[in-house]
CSV table of C-alpha atoms in Angstrom, one decimal:
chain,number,residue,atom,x,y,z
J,1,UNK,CA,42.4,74.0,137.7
J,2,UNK,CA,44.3,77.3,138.9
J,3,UNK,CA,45.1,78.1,134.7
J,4,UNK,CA,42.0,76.8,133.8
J,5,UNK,CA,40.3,79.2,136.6
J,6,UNK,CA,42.5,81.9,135.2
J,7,UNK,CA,41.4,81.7,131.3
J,8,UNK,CA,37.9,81.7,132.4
J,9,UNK,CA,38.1,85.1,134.4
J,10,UNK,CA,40.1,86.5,131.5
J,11,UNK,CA,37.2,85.2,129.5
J,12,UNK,CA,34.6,86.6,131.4
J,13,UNK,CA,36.6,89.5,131.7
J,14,UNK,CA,36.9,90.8,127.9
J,15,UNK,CA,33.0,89.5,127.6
J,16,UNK,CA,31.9,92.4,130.1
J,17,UNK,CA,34.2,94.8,128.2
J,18,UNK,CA,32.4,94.2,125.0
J,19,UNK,CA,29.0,94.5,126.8
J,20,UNK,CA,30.3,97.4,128.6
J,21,UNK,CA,30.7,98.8,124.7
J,22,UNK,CA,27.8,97.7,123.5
J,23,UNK,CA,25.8,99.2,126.4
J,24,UNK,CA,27.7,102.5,126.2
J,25,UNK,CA,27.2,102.2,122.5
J,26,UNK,CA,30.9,102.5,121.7
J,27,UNK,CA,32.7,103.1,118.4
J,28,UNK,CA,34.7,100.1,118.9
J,29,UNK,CA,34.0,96.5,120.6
J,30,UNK,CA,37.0,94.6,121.9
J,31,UNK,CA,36.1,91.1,120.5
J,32,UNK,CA,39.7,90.3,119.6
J,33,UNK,CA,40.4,90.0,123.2
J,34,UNK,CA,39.8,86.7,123.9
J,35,UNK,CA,38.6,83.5,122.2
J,36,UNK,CA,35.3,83.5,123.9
J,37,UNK,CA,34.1,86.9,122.5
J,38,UNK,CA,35.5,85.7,119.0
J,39,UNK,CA,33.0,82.8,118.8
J,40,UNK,CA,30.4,85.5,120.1
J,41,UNK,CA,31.2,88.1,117.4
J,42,UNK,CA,27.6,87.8,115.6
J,43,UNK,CA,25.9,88.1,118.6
J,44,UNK,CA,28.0,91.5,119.2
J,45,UNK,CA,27.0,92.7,115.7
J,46,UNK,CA,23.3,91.9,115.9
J,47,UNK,CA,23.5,89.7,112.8
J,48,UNK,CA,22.6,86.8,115.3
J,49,UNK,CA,20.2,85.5,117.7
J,50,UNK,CA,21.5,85.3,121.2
J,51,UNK,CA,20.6,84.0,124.6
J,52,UNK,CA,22.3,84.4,127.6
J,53,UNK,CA,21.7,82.0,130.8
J,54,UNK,CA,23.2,83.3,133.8
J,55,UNK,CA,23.3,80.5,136.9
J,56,UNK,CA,23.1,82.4,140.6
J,57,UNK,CA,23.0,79.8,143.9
J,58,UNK,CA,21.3,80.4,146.8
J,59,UNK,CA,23.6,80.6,149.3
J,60,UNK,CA,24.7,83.3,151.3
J,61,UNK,CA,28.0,83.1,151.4
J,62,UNK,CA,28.4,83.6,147.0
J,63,UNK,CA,25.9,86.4,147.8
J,64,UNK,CA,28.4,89.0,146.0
J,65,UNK,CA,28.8,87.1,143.4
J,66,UNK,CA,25.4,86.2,142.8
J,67,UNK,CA,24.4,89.8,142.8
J,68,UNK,CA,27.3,90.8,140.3
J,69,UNK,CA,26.3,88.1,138.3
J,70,UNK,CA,22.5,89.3,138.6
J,71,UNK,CA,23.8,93.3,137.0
J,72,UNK,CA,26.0,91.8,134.2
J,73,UNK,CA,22.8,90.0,132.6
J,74,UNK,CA,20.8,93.1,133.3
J,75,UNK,CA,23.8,95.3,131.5
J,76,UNK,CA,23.1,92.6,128.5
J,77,UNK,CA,20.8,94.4,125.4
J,78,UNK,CA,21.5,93.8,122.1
J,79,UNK,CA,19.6,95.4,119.0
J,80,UNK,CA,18.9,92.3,116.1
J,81,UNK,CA,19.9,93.4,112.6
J,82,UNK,CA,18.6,91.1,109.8
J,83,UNK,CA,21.7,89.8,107.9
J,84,UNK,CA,21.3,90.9,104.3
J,85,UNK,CA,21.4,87.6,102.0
J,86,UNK,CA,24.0,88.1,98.8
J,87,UNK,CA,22.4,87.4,95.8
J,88,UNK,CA,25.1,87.5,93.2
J,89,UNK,CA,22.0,87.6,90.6
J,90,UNK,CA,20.4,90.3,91.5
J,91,UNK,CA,23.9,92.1,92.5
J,92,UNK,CA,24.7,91.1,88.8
J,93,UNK,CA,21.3,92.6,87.0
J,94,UNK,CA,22.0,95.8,88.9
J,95,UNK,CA,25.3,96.2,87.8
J,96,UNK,CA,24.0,95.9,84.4
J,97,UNK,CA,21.3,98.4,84.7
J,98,UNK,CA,23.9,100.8,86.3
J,99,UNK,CA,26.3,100.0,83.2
J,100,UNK,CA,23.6,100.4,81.1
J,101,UNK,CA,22.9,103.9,82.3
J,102,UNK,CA,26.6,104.7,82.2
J,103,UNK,CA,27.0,103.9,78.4
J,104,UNK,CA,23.8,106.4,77.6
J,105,UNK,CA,24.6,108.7,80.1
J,106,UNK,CA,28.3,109.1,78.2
J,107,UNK,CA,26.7,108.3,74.4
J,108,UNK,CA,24.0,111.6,75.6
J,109,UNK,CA,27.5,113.3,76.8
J,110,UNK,CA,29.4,112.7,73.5
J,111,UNK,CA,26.2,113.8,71.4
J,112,UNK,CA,25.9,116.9,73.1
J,113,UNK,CA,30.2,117.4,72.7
J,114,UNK,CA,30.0,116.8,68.9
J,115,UNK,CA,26.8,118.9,68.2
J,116,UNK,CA,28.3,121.9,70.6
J,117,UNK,CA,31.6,121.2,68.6
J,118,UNK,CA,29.6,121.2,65.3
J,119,UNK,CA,28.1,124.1,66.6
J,120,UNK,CA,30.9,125.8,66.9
J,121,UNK,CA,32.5,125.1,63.9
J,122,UNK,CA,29.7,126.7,62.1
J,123,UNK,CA,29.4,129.5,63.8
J,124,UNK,CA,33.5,130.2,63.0
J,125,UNK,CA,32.5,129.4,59.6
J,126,UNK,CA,29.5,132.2,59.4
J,127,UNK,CA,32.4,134.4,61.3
J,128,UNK,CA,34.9,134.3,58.6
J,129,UNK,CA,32.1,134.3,55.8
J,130,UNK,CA,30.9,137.7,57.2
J,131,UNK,CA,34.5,139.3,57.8
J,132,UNK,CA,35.5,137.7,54.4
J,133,UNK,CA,32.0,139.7,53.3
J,134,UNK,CA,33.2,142.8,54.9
J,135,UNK,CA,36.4,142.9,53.9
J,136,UNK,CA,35.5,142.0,49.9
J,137,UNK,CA,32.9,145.1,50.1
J,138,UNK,CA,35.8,147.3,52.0
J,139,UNK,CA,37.9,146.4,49.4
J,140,UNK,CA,35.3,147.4,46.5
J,141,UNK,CA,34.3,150.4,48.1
J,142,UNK,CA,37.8,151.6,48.1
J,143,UNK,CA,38.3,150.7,44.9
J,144,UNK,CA,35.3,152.4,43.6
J,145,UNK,CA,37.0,155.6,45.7
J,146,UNK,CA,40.3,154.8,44.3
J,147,UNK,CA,38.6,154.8,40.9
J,148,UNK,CA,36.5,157.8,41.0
J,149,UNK,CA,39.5,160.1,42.5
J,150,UNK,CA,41.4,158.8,39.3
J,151,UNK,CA,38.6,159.9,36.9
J,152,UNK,CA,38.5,163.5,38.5
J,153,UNK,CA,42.2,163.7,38.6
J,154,UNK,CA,42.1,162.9,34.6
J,155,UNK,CA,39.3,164.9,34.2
J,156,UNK,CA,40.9,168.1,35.8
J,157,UNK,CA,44.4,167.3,33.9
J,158,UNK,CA,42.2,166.9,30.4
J,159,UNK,CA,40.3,170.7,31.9
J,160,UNK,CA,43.9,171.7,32.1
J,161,UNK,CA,45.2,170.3,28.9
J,162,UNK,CA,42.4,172.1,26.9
J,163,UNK,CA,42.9,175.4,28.9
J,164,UNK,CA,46.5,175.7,28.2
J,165,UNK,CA,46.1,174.5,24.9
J,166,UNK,CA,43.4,177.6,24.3
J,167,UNK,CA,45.5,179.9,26.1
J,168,UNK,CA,48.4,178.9,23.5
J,169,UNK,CA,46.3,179.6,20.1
J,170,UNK,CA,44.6,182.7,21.3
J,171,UNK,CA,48.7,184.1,22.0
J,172,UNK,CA,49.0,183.0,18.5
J,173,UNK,CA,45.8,184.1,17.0
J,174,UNK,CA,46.9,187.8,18.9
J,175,UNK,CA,50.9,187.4,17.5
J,176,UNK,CA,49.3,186.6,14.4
J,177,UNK,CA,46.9,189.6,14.1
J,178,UNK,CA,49.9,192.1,15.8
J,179,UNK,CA,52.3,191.1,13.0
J,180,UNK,CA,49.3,191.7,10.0
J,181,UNK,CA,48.3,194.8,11.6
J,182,UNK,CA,51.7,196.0,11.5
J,183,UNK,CA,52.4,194.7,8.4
J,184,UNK,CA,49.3,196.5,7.3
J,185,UNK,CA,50.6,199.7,8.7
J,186,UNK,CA,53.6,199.6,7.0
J,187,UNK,CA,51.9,198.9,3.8
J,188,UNK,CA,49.7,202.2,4.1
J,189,UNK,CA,52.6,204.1,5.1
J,190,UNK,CA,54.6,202.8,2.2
J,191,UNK,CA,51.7,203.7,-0.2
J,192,UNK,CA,51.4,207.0,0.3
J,193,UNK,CA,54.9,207.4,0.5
J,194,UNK,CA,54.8,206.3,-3.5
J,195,UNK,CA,52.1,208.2,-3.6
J,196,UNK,CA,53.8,211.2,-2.4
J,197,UNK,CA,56.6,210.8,-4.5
């Protein structure tokens, strides 16, 4: 009876510390403590409906007791929580509509990466059209420069060319006409030197 007596107090014992949590509205709830408030550990969580029958005696000599007895059922409150049912069905068709959602979400995703990559490509390929452009009409423009420079260089060489060559025949065309003057000269002189004679 003694060990028996002795279990029950421990009993009763980690019972008031869990309602002392609950009351105090603690973080954590002791119902590892004891067998007792292992059995009681729905009631603790509100996921079951609980009553609680406290037994007091009239006479005076328990009157401590009774009145501790009295305050532990008054410390007693316990908010009920309705225990969700699991419906593997429902729990099933919303995974489906969630995986559902995923697979657009990531085909949207992959649209938009290809069209942004296409996108891109394009736009590199307009980039080296136009600097391939550029650099064709650069090239022709230069050309056209290098082209036109030759030309005048010709033409002023050809300028030159004629000039010298006209400077040349008019020396020739003055040698020639020196040396028939003088030959002229030497003519008169010599024919009135006959006719001297």
């Amino acid at each position: 009876m003694l060990e028996e007596a002795k279990f029950i107090n421990l009993s009763r014992s980690a019972l008031g510390k869990c309602i002392n949590a609950l009351a105090e509205n603690s973080a954590h709830v002791p119902i590892r403590d004891s067998k007792l408030t292992r059995l009681l550990r729905d009631s603790f969580g509100g996921t079951a409906k609980t009553s609680l029958i406290v037994t007091i005696g009239p006479s005076p000599r328990h009157r401590g007791e009774t009145a501790s007895t009295i305050l532990f059922g008054q410390r007693v409150e316990n908010m009920l929580r309705i225990k969700d049912e699991f419906d593997y069905k429902s729990l099933a068709k919303r995974l489906e509509i969630q995986l559902d959602k995923l697979i657009a979400e990531n085909e949207r995703q992959q649209k938009a990466f290809e069209d942004e990559v296409e996108r891109i490509n394009l736009e590199a390929q307009n980039r080296v059209s136009e600097v391939e452009r550029n650099f064709t009409d650069a090239l022709e423009k230069e050309r056209l420069k290098c082209q036109m420079e030759y030309m005048e260089s010709v033409k002023k060489l050809e300028e030159k060319m004629i000039e010298n060559q006209r400077k040349h025949q008019h020396d020739g065309f003055m040698k020639d006409k020196c040396n028939g003057e003088v030959l002229c000269i030497k003519n008169h002189i010599l024919f009135h030197v006959k006719f001297i004679r």
